[in-house]
mmCIF file of C-alpha atoms in Angstrom:
data_model
loop_
_atom_site.group_PDB
_atom_site.id
_atom_site.type_symbol
_atom_site.label_atom_id
_atom_site.label_comp_id
_atom_site.label_asym_id
_atom_site.label_seq_id
_atom_site.Cartn_x
_atom_site.Cartn_y
_atom_site.Cartn_z
ATOM 1 C CA MET A 20 57.742 186.959 211.566
ATOM 2 C CA LYS A 21 54.682 184.721 211.318
ATOM 3 C CA THR A 22 52.736 187.464 209.492
ATOM 4 C CA ALA A 23 55.582 187.917 207.019
ATOM 5 C CA THR A 24 55.702 184.168 206.360
ATOM 6 C CA LEU A 25 51.954 183.985 205.730
ATOM 7 C CA ALA A 26 52.185 186.974 203.429
ATOM 8 C CA SER A 27 54.984 185.296 201.483
ATOM 9 C CA ILE A 28 52.919 182.124 201.104
ATOM 10 C CA ALA A 29 49.904 184.130 199.930
ATOM 11 C CA LEU A 30 52.073 185.959 197.401
ATOM 12 C CA ALA A 31 53.520 182.680 196.108
ATOM 13 C CA ILE A 32 50.024 181.235 195.660
ATOM 14 C CA SER A 33 48.922 184.409 193.871
ATOM 15 C CA ILE A 34 51.902 184.301 191.500
ATOM 16 C CA SER A 35 51.337 180.587 190.805
ATOM 17 C CA ALA A 36 47.672 181.193 189.979
ATOM 18 C CA ALA A 37 48.609 184.082 187.715
ATOM 19 C CA HIS A 38 50.964 181.826 185.775
ATOM 20 C CA ALA A 39 48.613 178.838 185.633
ATOM 21 C CA GLN A 40 48.026 177.781 182.046
ATOM 22 C CA THR A 41 45.311 175.686 180.446
ATOM 23 C CA ILE A 42 45.839 173.742 177.251
ATOM 24 C CA GLY A 43 42.824 172.293 175.474
ATOM 25 C CA VAL A 44 43.384 168.997 173.658
ATOM 26 C CA SER A 45 41.039 167.720 170.954
ATOM 27 C CA MET A 46 41.679 164.273 169.465
ATOM 28 C CA SER A 47 39.869 163.206 166.295
ATOM 29 C CA ASP A 48 39.372 159.735 167.767
ATOM 30 C CA LEU A 49 40.902 157.392 170.332
ATOM 31 C CA ASP A 50 42.119 154.317 168.477
ATOM 32 C CA LYS A 51 45.181 152.464 169.751
ATOM 33 C CA PHE A 52 47.761 154.953 168.496
ATOM 34 C CA ARG A 53 45.825 158.136 169.180
ATOM 35 C CA THR A 54 45.149 156.949 172.729
ATOM 36 C CA ALA A 55 48.905 156.542 173.141
ATOM 37 C CA LEU A 56 49.339 160.000 171.618
ATOM 38 C CA LEU A 57 46.927 161.505 174.152
ATOM 39 C CA ASN A 58 48.689 159.636 176.958
ATOM 40 C CA GLY A 59 51.944 161.218 175.772
ATOM 41 C CA VAL A 60 50.398 164.674 175.982
ATOM 42 C CA VAL A 61 48.877 164.068 179.417
ATOM 43 C CA SER A 62 51.905 162.366 180.979
ATOM 44 C CA HIS A 63 54.260 165.162 179.900
ATOM 45 C CA GLY A 64 51.750 167.839 180.839
ATOM 46 C CA GLN A 65 51.638 166.473 184.371
ATOM 47 C CA THR A 66 55.353 167.190 184.776
ATOM 48 C CA ILE A 67 54.853 170.927 184.190
ATOM 49 C CA SER A 68 53.912 172.872 187.310
ATOM 50 C CA GLY A 69 50.709 174.912 187.060
ATOM 51 C CA LEU A 70 49.651 173.379 183.729
ATOM 52 C CA LYS A 71 46.071 172.159 183.335
ATOM 53 C CA LEU A 72 44.928 169.979 180.442
ATOM 54 C CA VAL A 73 41.339 169.744 179.186
ATOM 55 C CA THR A 74 40.950 166.758 176.854
ATOM 56 C CA GLU A 75 38.244 165.848 174.334
ATOM 57 C CA SER A 76 37.679 163.108 171.744
ATOM 58 C CA ALA A 77 35.598 163.816 168.640
ATOM 59 C CA LYS A 78 34.970 160.078 168.117
ATOM 60 C CA GLY A 79 35.626 160.384 164.400
ATOM 61 C CA ASP A 80 33.093 163.192 163.926
ATOM 62 C CA ASN A 81 34.587 166.249 162.192
ATOM 63 C CA GLU A 82 31.639 168.477 163.079
ATOM 64 C CA LEU A 83 31.891 167.473 166.722
ATOM 65 C CA GLN A 84 35.585 168.315 166.696
ATOM 66 C CA LYS A 85 34.834 171.788 165.323
ATOM 67 C CA GLN A 86 32.341 172.283 168.155
ATOM 68 C CA GLN A 87 34.907 171.111 170.700
ATOM 69 C CA VAL A 88 37.471 173.591 169.413
ATOM 70 C CA GLN A 89 34.870 176.372 169.496
ATOM 71 C CA LYS A 90 34.092 175.509 173.132
ATOM 72 C CA LEU A 91 37.776 175.494 174.073
ATOM 73 C CA ILE A 92 38.086 178.932 172.505
ATOM 74 C CA ALA A 93 34.977 180.150 174.352
ATOM 75 C CA ASP A 94 36.465 178.815 177.599
ATOM 76 C CA LYS A 95 39.557 180.951 176.878
ATOM 77 C CA VAL A 96 42.174 178.210 177.052
ATOM 78 C CA ASP A 97 45.739 179.462 176.631
ATOM 79 C CA ALA A 98 46.580 177.073 173.761
ATOM 80 C CA ILE A 99 45.078 174.188 171.820
ATOM 81 C CA ILE A 100 46.640 170.877 170.782
ATOM 82 C CA LEU A 101 44.688 169.403 167.912
ATOM 83 C CA ALA A 102 44.776 165.990 166.217
ATOM 84 C CA VAL A 103 42.554 166.179 163.137
ATOM 85 C CA SER A 104 41.558 163.092 161.128
ATOM 86 C CA ASP A 105 41.376 165.136 157.927
ATOM 87 C CA GLY A 106 44.158 167.582 157.118
ATOM 88 C CA ASP A 107 41.678 169.524 154.983
ATOM 89 C CA LEU A 108 40.051 170.728 158.213
ATOM 90 C CA GLY A 109 43.188 172.774 158.805
ATOM 91 C CA PRO A 110 42.068 176.063 157.221
ATOM 92 C CA GLN A 111 38.876 176.145 159.325
ATOM 93 C CA MET A 112 40.640 175.235 162.571
ATOM 94 C CA THR A 113 43.434 177.712 161.874
ATOM 95 C CA LYS A 114 40.980 180.568 161.312
ATOM 96 C CA MET A 115 39.032 179.835 164.490
ATOM 97 C CA ALA A 116 42.168 179.825 166.641
ATOM 98 C CA ALA A 117 43.755 182.782 164.838
ATOM 99 C CA ASP A 118 40.627 184.930 165.188
ATOM 100 C CA ALA A 119 40.693 184.227 168.943
ATOM 101 C CA GLY A 120 44.446 184.837 169.208
ATOM 102 C CA ILE A 121 44.993 181.386 170.726
ATOM 103 C CA PRO A 122 48.144 179.392 169.853
ATOM 104 C CA LEU A 123 47.443 176.122 168.044
ATOM 105 C CA VAL A 124 49.597 172.996 167.793
ATOM 106 C CA TYR A 125 48.608 170.396 165.224
ATOM 107 C CA ILE A 126 49.779 166.969 166.360
ATOM 108 C CA ASN A 127 50.450 163.869 164.226
ATOM 109 C CA ASN A 128 48.445 164.914 161.151
ATOM 110 C CA VAL A 129 49.730 167.738 158.952
ATOM 111 C CA PRO A 130 47.055 170.298 157.978
ATOM 112 C CA SER A 131 46.586 171.090 154.287
ATOM 113 C CA ASN A 132 47.339 174.764 154.997
ATOM 114 C CA LEU A 133 50.765 174.036 156.507
ATOM 115 C CA LEU A 134 52.542 176.698 154.457
ATOM 116 C CA ASP A 135 50.011 179.353 155.463
ATOM 117 C CA LEU A 136 50.051 178.844 159.228
ATOM 118 C CA PRO A 137 50.430 182.031 161.297
ATOM 119 C CA ASP A 138 53.433 182.406 163.610
ATOM 120 C CA ASN A 139 51.579 181.062 166.657
ATOM 121 C CA GLN A 140 50.522 177.814 164.950
ATOM 122 C CA VAL A 141 52.874 174.863 164.413
ATOM 123 C CA VAL A 142 52.894 171.158 163.605
ATOM 124 C CA VAL A 143 54.400 168.331 165.658
ATOM 125 C CA ALA A 144 54.529 165.086 163.704
ATOM 126 C CA SER A 145 56.957 162.674 162.096
ATOM 127 C CA ASN A 146 58.278 162.912 158.555
ATOM 128 C CA GLU A 147 56.034 160.474 156.717
ATOM 129 C CA LYS A 148 58.611 160.134 153.960
ATOM 130 C CA GLU A 149 60.572 158.049 156.456
ATOM 131 C CA SER A 150 57.749 155.745 157.582
ATOM 132 C CA GLY A 151 56.499 154.117 154.390
ATOM 133 C CA THR A 152 59.996 154.223 152.909
ATOM 134 C CA LEU A 153 61.653 152.363 155.803
ATOM 135 C CA GLU A 154 58.761 149.895 155.900
ATOM 136 C CA THR A 155 58.761 149.088 152.178
ATOM 137 C CA LYS A 156 62.548 148.930 151.810
ATOM 138 C CA ARG A 157 62.596 146.298 154.542
ATOM 139 C CA VAL A 158 59.830 144.301 152.844
ATOM 140 C CA CYS A 159 61.748 144.501 149.572
ATOM 141 C CA ALA A 160 64.890 143.213 151.305
ATOM 142 C CA LEU A 161 62.990 140.320 152.898
ATOM 143 C CA LEU A 162 61.592 139.392 149.465
ATOM 144 C CA LYS A 163 65.166 139.762 148.176
ATOM 145 C CA GLY A 164 63.965 142.240 145.560
ATOM 146 C CA LYS A 165 63.397 139.430 143.101
ATOM 147 C CA GLY A 166 59.703 139.776 142.548
ATOM 148 C CA GLY A 167 56.701 139.402 144.742
ATOM 149 C CA ARG A 168 53.057 140.341 144.879
ATOM 150 C CA VAL A 169 52.089 142.978 147.396
ATOM 151 C CA VAL A 170 48.726 144.009 148.868
ATOM 152 C CA VAL A 171 48.452 147.416 150.513
ATOM 153 C CA LEU A 172 46.121 148.433 153.360
ATOM 154 C CA MET A 173 45.635 152.193 153.570
ATOM 155 C CA GLY A 174 44.414 154.409 156.398
ATOM 156 C CA GLU A 175 41.769 157.115 156.082
ATOM 157 C CA PRO A 176 41.925 158.350 152.456
ATOM 158 C CA PHE A 177 42.041 162.034 153.444
ATOM 159 C CA HIS A 178 44.631 161.595 156.199
ATOM 160 C CA ALA A 179 47.984 163.089 155.172
ATOM 161 C CA ALA A 180 49.896 160.171 156.713
ATOM 162 C CA ALA A 181 47.853 157.611 154.785
ATOM 163 C CA ARG A 182 48.463 159.408 151.513
ATOM 164 C CA ALA A 183 52.177 159.873 152.198
ATOM 165 C CA ARG A 184 52.833 156.313 153.379
ATOM 166 C CA THR A 185 50.987 154.862 150.396
ATOM 167 C CA GLN A 186 52.988 157.066 148.027
ATOM 168 C CA ASP A 187 56.193 155.971 149.789
ATOM 169 C CA ILE A 188 55.329 152.353 148.999
ATOM 170 C CA SER A 189 54.920 153.133 145.294
ATOM 171 C CA ASP A 190 58.120 155.205 145.239
ATOM 172 C CA VAL A 191 60.227 152.416 146.763
ATOM 173 C CA ILE A 192 58.752 149.795 144.438
ATOM 174 C CA ALA A 193 59.707 152.034 141.504
ATOM 175 C CA THR A 194 63.402 151.958 142.475
ATOM 176 C CA PRO A 195 65.809 149.632 140.598
ATOM 177 C CA ASP A 196 66.341 147.354 143.621
ATOM 178 C CA CYS A 197 62.612 146.750 144.129
ATOM 179 C CA LYS A 198 61.123 147.254 140.659
ATOM 180 C CA ASP A 199 60.167 143.574 140.334
ATOM 181 C CA LEU A 200 57.638 143.871 143.154
ATOM 182 C CA GLN A 201 54.036 144.323 142.047
ATOM 183 C CA ILE A 202 51.083 145.852 143.913
ATOM 184 C CA VAL A 203 48.150 143.554 143.141
ATOM 185 C CA GLU A 204 45.552 145.110 145.474
ATOM 186 C CA ARG A 205 45.271 148.378 147.389
ATOM 187 C CA GLN A 206 42.286 149.261 149.606
ATOM 188 C CA ALA A 207 41.491 151.595 152.501
ATOM 189 C CA ALA A 208 40.873 149.961 155.880
ATOM 190 C CA TYR A 209 40.659 153.240 157.835
ATOM 191 C CA TRP A 210 43.432 152.448 160.362
ATOM 192 C CA SER A 211 41.124 149.726 161.767
ATOM 193 C CA ARG A 212 41.978 146.156 162.764
ATOM 194 C CA ASP A 213 38.412 145.023 162.083
ATOM 195 C CA TYR A 214 38.180 146.677 158.659
ATOM 196 C CA ALA A 215 41.542 145.186 157.683
ATOM 197 C CA ASP A 216 40.408 141.741 158.835
ATOM 198 C CA GLN A 217 37.301 142.083 156.681
ATOM 199 C CA GLN A 218 39.270 143.337 153.669
ATOM 200 C CA MET A 219 41.768 140.492 153.930
ATOM 201 C CA GLN A 220 38.930 137.970 154.116
ATOM 202 C CA GLU A 221 37.523 139.448 150.896
ATOM 203 C CA TRP A 222 40.876 139.162 149.157
ATOM 204 C CA LEU A 223 41.337 135.591 150.297
ATOM 205 C CA SER A 224 37.791 134.652 149.247
ATOM 206 C CA ALA A 225 38.458 136.191 145.827
ATOM 207 C CA GLY A 226 41.613 134.104 145.431
ATOM 208 C CA VAL A 227 44.041 137.037 145.480
ATOM 209 C CA LYS A 228 47.625 135.716 145.654
ATOM 210 C CA PHE A 229 50.259 137.758 147.470
ATOM 211 C CA ASP A 230 53.661 137.463 149.129
ATOM 212 C CA ALA A 231 53.554 140.551 151.345
ATOM 213 C CA VAL A 232 51.094 142.797 153.173
ATOM 214 C CA ILE A 233 52.164 146.429 153.632
ATOM 215 C CA ALA A 234 49.846 148.339 155.968
ATOM 216 C CA ASN A 235 49.850 152.053 156.757
ATOM 217 C CA ASN A 236 49.654 151.188 160.465
ATOM 218 C CA ASP A 237 49.984 148.279 162.879
ATOM 219 C CA GLU A 238 46.283 147.940 163.618
ATOM 220 C CA MET A 239 45.592 147.105 159.967
ATOM 221 C CA ALA A 240 48.584 144.762 159.808
ATOM 222 C CA LEU A 241 47.224 142.948 162.870
ATOM 223 C CA GLY A 242 43.768 142.716 161.316
ATOM 224 C CA ALA A 243 45.263 141.170 158.188
ATOM 225 C CA ILE A 244 47.224 138.703 160.307
ATOM 226 C CA ARG A 245 44.075 137.712 162.188
ATOM 227 C CA ALA A 246 42.225 137.011 158.947
ATOM 228 C CA MET A 247 45.112 135.046 157.440
ATOM 229 C CA LYS A 248 45.492 132.916 160.552
ATOM 230 C CA LYS A 249 41.741 132.197 160.608
ATOM 231 C CA ALA A 250 42.105 131.061 157.000
ATOM 232 C CA GLY A 251 44.943 128.730 157.966
ATOM 233 C CA MET A 252 47.703 130.604 156.121
ATOM 234 C CA PRO A 253 51.211 129.875 157.469
ATOM 235 C CA MET A 254 52.590 133.239 158.561
ATOM 236 C CA LYS A 255 56.113 132.173 157.599
ATOM 237 C CA ASP A 256 54.986 132.280 153.963
ATOM 238 C CA VAL A 257 54.009 135.960 153.935
ATOM 239 C CA VAL A 258 55.831 139.161 154.913
ATOM 240 C CA VAL A 259 53.684 141.544 156.977
ATOM 241 C CA ALA A 260 54.611 145.158 157.743
ATOM 242 C CA GLY A 261 53.004 147.966 159.723
ATOM 243 C CA VAL A 262 53.777 151.317 161.340
ATOM 244 C CA ASP A 263 53.617 152.544 164.974
ATOM 245 C CA ALA A 264 55.387 149.814 167.030
ATOM 246 C CA THR A 265 52.391 149.497 169.359
ATOM 247 C CA ASP A 266 52.530 146.972 172.187
ATOM 248 C CA ASP A 267 50.225 144.596 170.280
ATOM 249 C CA ALA A 268 52.421 144.850 167.189
ATOM 250 C CA LEU A 269 55.580 144.108 169.144
ATOM 251 C CA ALA A 270 53.863 141.094 170.729
ATOM 252 C CA ALA A 271 52.926 139.877 167.242
ATOM 253 C CA MET A 272 56.537 140.291 166.151
ATOM 254 C CA VAL A 273 57.781 138.301 169.145
ATOM 255 C CA ALA A 274 55.252 135.595 168.193
ATOM 256 C CA GLY A 275 56.671 135.510 164.655
ATOM 257 C CA ASP A 276 53.572 136.895 162.922
ATOM 258 C CA LEU A 277 54.706 140.471 162.132
ATOM 259 C CA ASP A 278 57.963 141.034 160.252
ATOM 260 C CA VAL A 279 58.347 144.817 160.202
ATOM 261 C CA THR A 280 57.055 147.827 162.091
ATOM 262 C CA ILE A 281 58.188 151.425 162.340
ATOM 263 C CA LEU A 282 58.318 153.195 165.680
ATOM 264 C CA GLN A 283 56.304 156.387 165.578
ATOM 265 C CA SER A 284 56.804 157.722 169.048
ATOM 266 C CA ALA A 285 53.406 158.707 170.422
ATOM 267 C CA LEU A 286 55.039 159.692 173.703
ATOM 268 C CA GLY A 287 57.639 161.746 171.836
ATOM 269 C CA GLN A 288 55.038 163.561 169.758
ATOM 270 C CA GLY A 289 52.851 164.171 172.794
ATOM 271 C CA ALA A 290 55.684 165.663 174.825
ATOM 272 C CA ALA A 291 56.894 167.794 171.911
ATOM 273 C CA ALA A 292 53.368 169.140 171.347
ATOM 274 C CA VAL A 293 53.019 170.212 174.991
ATOM 275 C CA ASP A 294 56.451 171.869 174.952
ATOM 276 C CA ALA A 295 55.570 173.705 171.726
ATOM 277 C CA ALA A 296 52.247 174.895 173.168
ATOM 278 C CA VAL A 297 53.896 176.204 176.342
ATOM 279 C CA LYS A 298 56.509 178.101 174.323
ATOM 280 C CA LEU A 299 53.836 179.629 172.097
ATOM 281 C CA ILE A 300 51.875 180.740 175.180
ATOM 282 C CA ARG A 301 55.050 182.505 176.314
ATOM 283 C CA LYS A 302 55.285 184.059 172.833
ATOM 284 C CA GLU A 303 58.548 182.243 172.142
ATOM 285 C CA LYS A 304 59.428 181.357 168.558
ATOM 286 C CA VAL A 305 58.758 177.717 167.560
ATOM 287 C CA PRO A 306 59.608 176.202 164.144
ATOM 288 C CA ARG A 307 56.580 175.654 161.920
ATOM 289 C CA GLU A 308 57.437 171.945 161.506
ATOM 290 C CA ASN A 309 58.729 169.838 164.407
ATOM 291 C CA ASN A 310 59.584 166.268 163.406
ATOM 292 C CA VAL A 311 59.977 163.296 165.749
ATOM 293 C CA PRO A 312 62.044 160.653 163.848
ATOM 294 C CA PHE A 313 60.715 157.226 162.831
ATOM 295 C CA GLU A 314 62.772 154.100 163.592
ATOM 296 C CA LEU A 315 62.846 150.673 161.923
ATOM 297 C CA VAL A 316 61.879 147.780 164.222
ATOM 298 C CA THR A 317 62.551 144.164 163.196
ATOM 299 C CA PRO A 318 62.875 140.799 164.962
ATOM 300 C CA GLU A 319 66.642 141.395 165.014
ATOM 301 C CA ASN A 320 66.452 144.589 167.105
ATOM 302 C CA ILE A 321 63.100 144.240 168.854
ATOM 303 C CA ALA A 322 64.700 143.763 172.276
ATOM 304 C CA THR A 323 65.777 147.408 172.107
ATOM 305 C CA TYR A 324 62.224 148.565 171.479
ATOM 306 C CA LEU A 325 60.126 146.456 173.832
ATOM 307 C CA PRO A 326 60.408 148.994 176.684
ATOM 308 C CA LYS A 327 59.450 151.798 174.241
ATOM 309 C CA SER A 328 56.151 150.283 173.141
ATOM 310 C CA GLN A 329 53.145 152.612 173.191
#
């Protein structure tokens, strides 16, 4: 009986090892949101028995990220989850993974070759048409649609989300209800709080007048707020909007400094990416595009979102 029991245990261990899976994760960088995104991947991955995660950060270096992906392929991981800073890297990353026969999940940023992805490569992100649209419509409503000067802080110029969110802003301002709003300045601040602070200081020094700041993400909105407060601007006199609903952004909203943010669920995207990777490893069919919805967060409903902060 004892021998049979030991044999059963040995068999169970053998089966478990045979089904163990390794997913390589390469993040373009680890700013506030992308750190939350990685945490979402890791926390969900830890709930799946036998799953191992190998994580890397390219620290904003595209060449380093290519090398990391090549190493993951050489190490024969079962799937790769990839957050690229530049969607134009997609064709190169897709070819590397496809040549190795390794499933690939793009997370958060949509690759430029989306329509050409093979069956074992998918995207997990949020529909950027929702983010900048929800954000700008709310700003328009707060300005009562009766005119107002707007400055726009953009993310990385080649990032699909930055391009889409910035286009959303222009599209909303072109609608009849918001057509009296005017964009007076628009500059890239690379998703960074410090760059946005510096850019806002330059605008203020140059005497730029504005009624609202619309930022492609919360970090830039917070940088703009920091600069305006240092300059002694009353925050009640300007509408400030961002995207991501990070913990710092929600704290700024509670303090009365931030008026609008949009929840982009880093935890939701992370979990969905892991689930997609596992299904692809099992050769199950996964939709090419997998969207995690955005949600509008304002001072009126913030109590609902405080526990959800990244």
